[in-house]
């Protein structure tokens, strides 16, 4: 199949589908899957924009929509960034609010005939998204959270990313690489000289990011490249195939 039956149209970070596109795509699959990017609006050092996590989540979601017949949704752009509150520009909502937003979106989708929701999370601090998916699955609803740490690890290895996931915590090699590929116009000079490592962050939830970094960076952005960003997204799209099969299959094994 081709056209609207297999791919979501998009313009920048926003999908450009019409209702007819969604209807036609739904006729070509056994069960429709919606993909919701969830980002954040928080500091990412002096060289990446506040919207970095949203741009990353949207880039992953677009890559998925280019490969699978999914219903691409616009992003949730403000989430749980409380650990970044010390930096100007950061905006957060409560975890309770984010929980409600995701549940409301899933409920609305079901009313319009889309039974399955995949949340593409671009921000590590959105811990509550795991609870939303667990609770929804326990109720018999079809929902998944993507990418899992294992998906990121596979992508890191395939793309040749040198920095470990522990070290590459914020505005590092992975995020810089994805933006250099997907949105190079948003990457400002300075990332090549901004490496900073703080692997022991055991009190992060109590003290916030400012206890571990003055610049807001934890990672090695100097190692980032557009080539790595492209490979990261390609690997994540490949990993999504298992999720798509699980969520569109019949039977109890699809719940989770």
Coordinates of C-alpha atoms in Angstrom, one line a residue:
X1 CA 0.0 0.0 0.0
X2 CA 1.0 3.6 -0.4
X3 CA 0.0 7.1 0.4
X4 CA -2.5 7.8 3.2
X5 CA -3.2 4.1 3.8
X6 CA 0.3 3.5 5.1
X7 CA 1.9 6.8 6.1
X8 CA 0.9 9.8 8.2
X9 CA 1.4 13.1 6.5
X10 CA 3.4 15.6 8.5
X11 CA 4.6 19.2 8.3
X12 CA 7.5 20.0 10.7
X13 CA 6.5 18.7 14.1
X14 CA 2.8 18.7 13.3
X15 CA 0.9 16.0 11.4
X16 CA -0.9 17.2 8.3
X17 CA -3.5 14.4 8.0
X18 CA -7.1 15.1 7.1
X19 CA -9.9 13.0 8.6
X20 CA -10.1 11.2 5.3
X21 CA -6.4 10.2 5.6
X22 CA -7.1 8.7 9.0
X23 CA -10.2 6.9 7.8
X24 CA -8.4 5.4 4.8
X25 CA -5.5 4.3 6.8
X26 CA -7.8 2.6 9.3
X27 CA -9.4 0.6 6.5
X28 CA -6.1 -1.0 5.7
X29 CA -5.2 -2.4 9.1
X30 CA -6.8 -4.8 11.6
X31 CA -6.4 -2.4 14.5
X32 CA -5.5 1.3 14.3
X33 CA -2.5 2.4 16.4
X34 CA -2.0 6.1 17.4
X35 CA 1.4 7.4 18.1
X36 CA 1.7 10.3 20.6
X37 CA 5.1 12.1 21.0
X38 CA 5.6 13.5 24.6
X39 CA 8.4 15.9 25.1
X40 CA 9.2 18.7 27.5
X41 CA 10.1 22.3 27.7
X42 CA 13.3 22.5 29.7
X43 CA 16.9 23.7 29.6
X44 CA 19.3 21.8 27.4
X45 CA 22.4 23.8 27.9
X46 CA 23.5 26.8 25.9
X47 CA 23.4 25.1 22.5
X48 CA 20.1 23.1 22.3
X49 CA 16.6 24.6 22.5
X50 CA 14.2 24.2 25.4
X51 CA 12.0 22.2 23.1
X52 CA 14.7 19.5 22.5
X53 CA 12.9 16.6 24.1
X54 CA 9.8 17.4 22.1
X55 CA 11.8 17.6 18.8
X56 CA 13.4 14.3 19.6
X57 CA 10.1 12.6 20.4
X58 CA 8.6 14.0 17.2
X59 CA 11.6 12.8 15.1
X60 CA 11.2 9.3 16.5
X61 CA 7.4 9.4 15.9
X62 CA 7.8 10.7 12.3
X63 CA 10.3 7.8 11.7
X64 CA 7.7 5.4 13.0
X65 CA 4.9 6.9 10.9
X66 CA 7.1 6.7 7.8
X67 CA 7.5 2.9 8.3
X68 CA 4.2 1.7 9.8
X69 CA 0.5 2.6 9.2
X70 CA -0.1 4.5 12.4
X71 CA -2.1 7.6 13.3
X72 CA 0.5 10.3 14.1
X73 CA -0.6 12.8 16.8
X74 CA 0.7 16.2 17.6
X75 CA 3.1 16.4 20.6
X76 CA 2.5 17.0 24.2
X77 CA 5.1 19.8 24.6
X78 CA 5.2 20.5 28.4
X79 CA 5.6 17.7 30.9
X80 CA 7.4 16.9 34.2
X81 CA 10.7 18.9 34.2
X82 CA 10.8 19.8 37.9
X83 CA 14.5 18.7 38.2
X84 CA 15.4 21.6 35.8
X85 CA 13.5 24.3 37.6
X86 CA 16.7 26.2 38.5
X87 CA 17.2 27.2 34.8
X88 CA 15.4 30.0 33.1
X89 CA 12.7 29.0 30.6
X90 CA 11.9 25.6 32.0
X91 CA 8.2 25.0 32.4
X92 CA 6.5 21.9 34.1
X93 CA 3.1 20.5 34.8
X94 CA 2.4 18.0 37.6
X95 CA 2.7 14.3 37.1
X96 CA -1.0 14.1 38.0
X97 CA -1.8 16.4 35.2
X98 CA 0.3 14.5 32.7
X99 CA -1.3 11.3 33.8
X100 CA -4.7 12.7 33.2
X101 CA -3.8 14.2 29.8
X102 CA -2.6 10.8 28.5
X103 CA -5.6 9.0 29.8
X104 CA -8.0 11.6 28.3
X105 CA -6.2 11.4 24.9
X106 CA -6.4 7.5 25.0
X107 CA -10.1 7.7 25.9
X108 CA -10.9 10.2 23.1
X109 CA -9.1 8.0 20.6
X110 CA -11.1 5.0 21.6
X111 CA -14.3 6.9 21.1
X112 CA -13.2 7.7 17.5
X113 CA -12.3 4.1 16.8
X114 CA -8.6 4.1 17.5
X115 CA -8.1 1.4 20.1
X116 CA -4.4 1.5 20.7
X117 CA -2.0 4.2 21.8
X118 CA 1.8 4.3 21.8
X119 CA 3.4 7.0 23.9
X120 CA 6.7 8.0 22.4
X121 CA 8.6 9.6 25.4
X122 CA 11.4 12.1 24.8
X123 CA 12.1 13.1 28.4
X124 CA 13.5 10.7 31.0
X125 CA 11.8 12.6 33.9
X126 CA 8.4 11.6 32.7
X127 CA 8.3 8.7 35.1
X128 CA 4.5 8.8 35.4
X129 CA 4.1 7.6 31.8
X130 CA 5.1 4.1 32.9
X131 CA 2.4 4.1 35.5
X132 CA -0.2 5.3 32.9
X133 CA 0.7 2.4 30.6
X134 CA 0.7 -0.2 33.4
X135 CA -2.7 0.9 34.7
X136 CA -4.2 1.1 31.2
X137 CA -2.9 -2.4 30.3
X138 CA -4.3 -3.8 33.6
X139 CA -7.8 -2.4 32.6
X140 CA -7.5 -4.3 29.3
X141 CA -6.7 -1.3 27.2
X142 CA -4.0 -1.4 24.5
X143 CA -1.2 1.0 25.3
X144 CA 2.6 1.0 25.1
X145 CA 5.6 3.2 26.1
X146 CA 8.4 3.6 23.5
X147 CA 11.4 3.5 23.4
X148 CA 12.3 1.2 26.3
X149 CA 15.9 1.5 27.6
X150 CA 16.7 -1.7 25.6
X151 CA 15.6 0.1 22.4
X152 CA 17.9 3.0 23.2
X153 CA 20.8 0.7 24.0
X154 CA 20.3 -1.2 20.7
X155 CA 20.1 2.1 18.8
X156 CA 23.2 3.5 20.6
X157 CA 25.2 0.4 19.6
X158 CA 24.0 0.4 16.0
X159 CA 24.7 4.1 15.6
X160 CA 28.2 3.9 17.0
X161 CA 27.3 6.2 19.9
X162 CA 30.3 6.1 22.3
X163 CA 28.8 7.5 25.4
X164 CA 26.9 5.0 27.7
X165 CA 23.2 5.7 28.5
X166 CA 24.3 6.4 32.1
X167 CA 26.7 9.1 31.1
X168 CA 24.6 10.5 28.2
X169 CA 22.0 11.9 30.6
X170 CA 21.1 15.3 29.2
X171 CA 22.0 17.3 26.1
X172 CA 24.7 14.8 25.3
X173 CA 25.8 12.7 22.3
X174 CA 22.4 11.2 21.5
X175 CA 20.2 14.3 21.7
X176 CA 22.8 16.4 19.9
X177 CA 23.1 13.8 17.2
X178 CA 19.3 13.5 16.6
X179 CA 18.9 17.3 16.4
X180 CA 22.0 17.6 14.1
X181 CA 20.2 15.2 11.8
X182 CA 16.5 16.2 12.2
X183 CA 16.8 19.9 13.1
X184 CA 20.3 21.2 12.5
X185 CA 18.9 24.8 12.3
X186 CA 18.2 24.6 16.1
X187 CA 21.7 23.5 17.2
X188 CA 23.8 26.5 18.2
X189 CA 27.6 26.7 18.4
X190 CA 29.2 25.5 21.6
X191 CA 28.3 21.8 21.8
X192 CA 31.8 20.7 20.8
X193 CA 33.2 22.3 24.0
X194 CA 30.5 21.5 26.5
X195 CA 31.2 17.9 27.6
X196 CA 30.6 17.3 31.3
X197 CA 30.3 13.9 33.1
X198 CA 28.5 13.3 36.4
X199 CA 27.7 9.6 36.6
X200 CA 26.9 9.5 40.3
X201 CA 23.5 11.2 40.5
X202 CA 21.9 9.3 43.3
X203 CA 20.3 12.4 44.9
X204 CA 19.0 13.9 41.7
X205 CA 15.3 13.6 42.7
X206 CA 16.0 15.4 46.0
X207 CA 18.5 18.1 44.8
X208 CA 17.7 18.5 41.1
X209 CA 20.0 18.9 38.2
X210 CA 21.7 22.0 39.5
X211 CA 23.4 20.0 42.1
X212 CA 25.3 18.1 39.4
X213 CA 25.9 20.6 36.6
X214 CA 26.4 24.3 36.3
X215 CA 25.8 24.4 32.5
X216 CA 22.8 22.1 32.5
X217 CA 24.7 19.5 30.4
X218 CA 25.5 16.0 31.5
X219 CA 27.1 14.0 28.7
X220 CA 29.4 14.3 25.7
X221 CA 27.8 16.4 23.0
X222 CA 31.1 16.9 21.3
X223 CA 30.8 13.3 20.0
X224 CA 27.4 14.0 18.3
X225 CA 26.9 13.9 14.6
X226 CA 24.1 14.0 12.0
X227 CA 25.1 10.5 10.8
X228 CA 24.7 9.1 14.3
X229 CA 21.3 10.8 14.6
X230 CA 20.1 9.3 11.4
X231 CA 21.3 5.8 12.5
X232 CA 19.7 6.2 15.9
X233 CA 16.3 7.0 14.4
X234 CA 16.5 4.1 11.9
X235 CA 17.3 1.7 14.7
X236 CA 14.4 2.9 16.8
X237 CA 12.0 2.5 13.8
X238 CA 13.2 -1.1 13.4
X239 CA 12.7 -1.8 17.1
X240 CA 9.2 -0.5 16.9
X241 CA 8.2 -3.4 14.7
X242 CA 7.9 -5.7 17.7
X243 CA 5.6 -3.2 19.4
X244 CA 3.4 -2.8 16.4
X245 CA 3.0 -6.6 16.0
X246 CA 2.2 -7.0 19.7
X247 CA -0.3 -4.3 19.8
X248 CA -2.1 -5.2 16.6
X249 CA -2.3 -9.0 17.2
X250 CA -5.3 -10.7 18.7
X251 CA -5.2 -12.5 22.0
X252 CA -4.2 -11.8 25.5
X253 CA -0.5 -11.6 24.7
X254 CA -1.1 -8.2 23.2
X255 CA -1.9 -6.7 26.5
X256 CA 1.1 -4.9 28.0

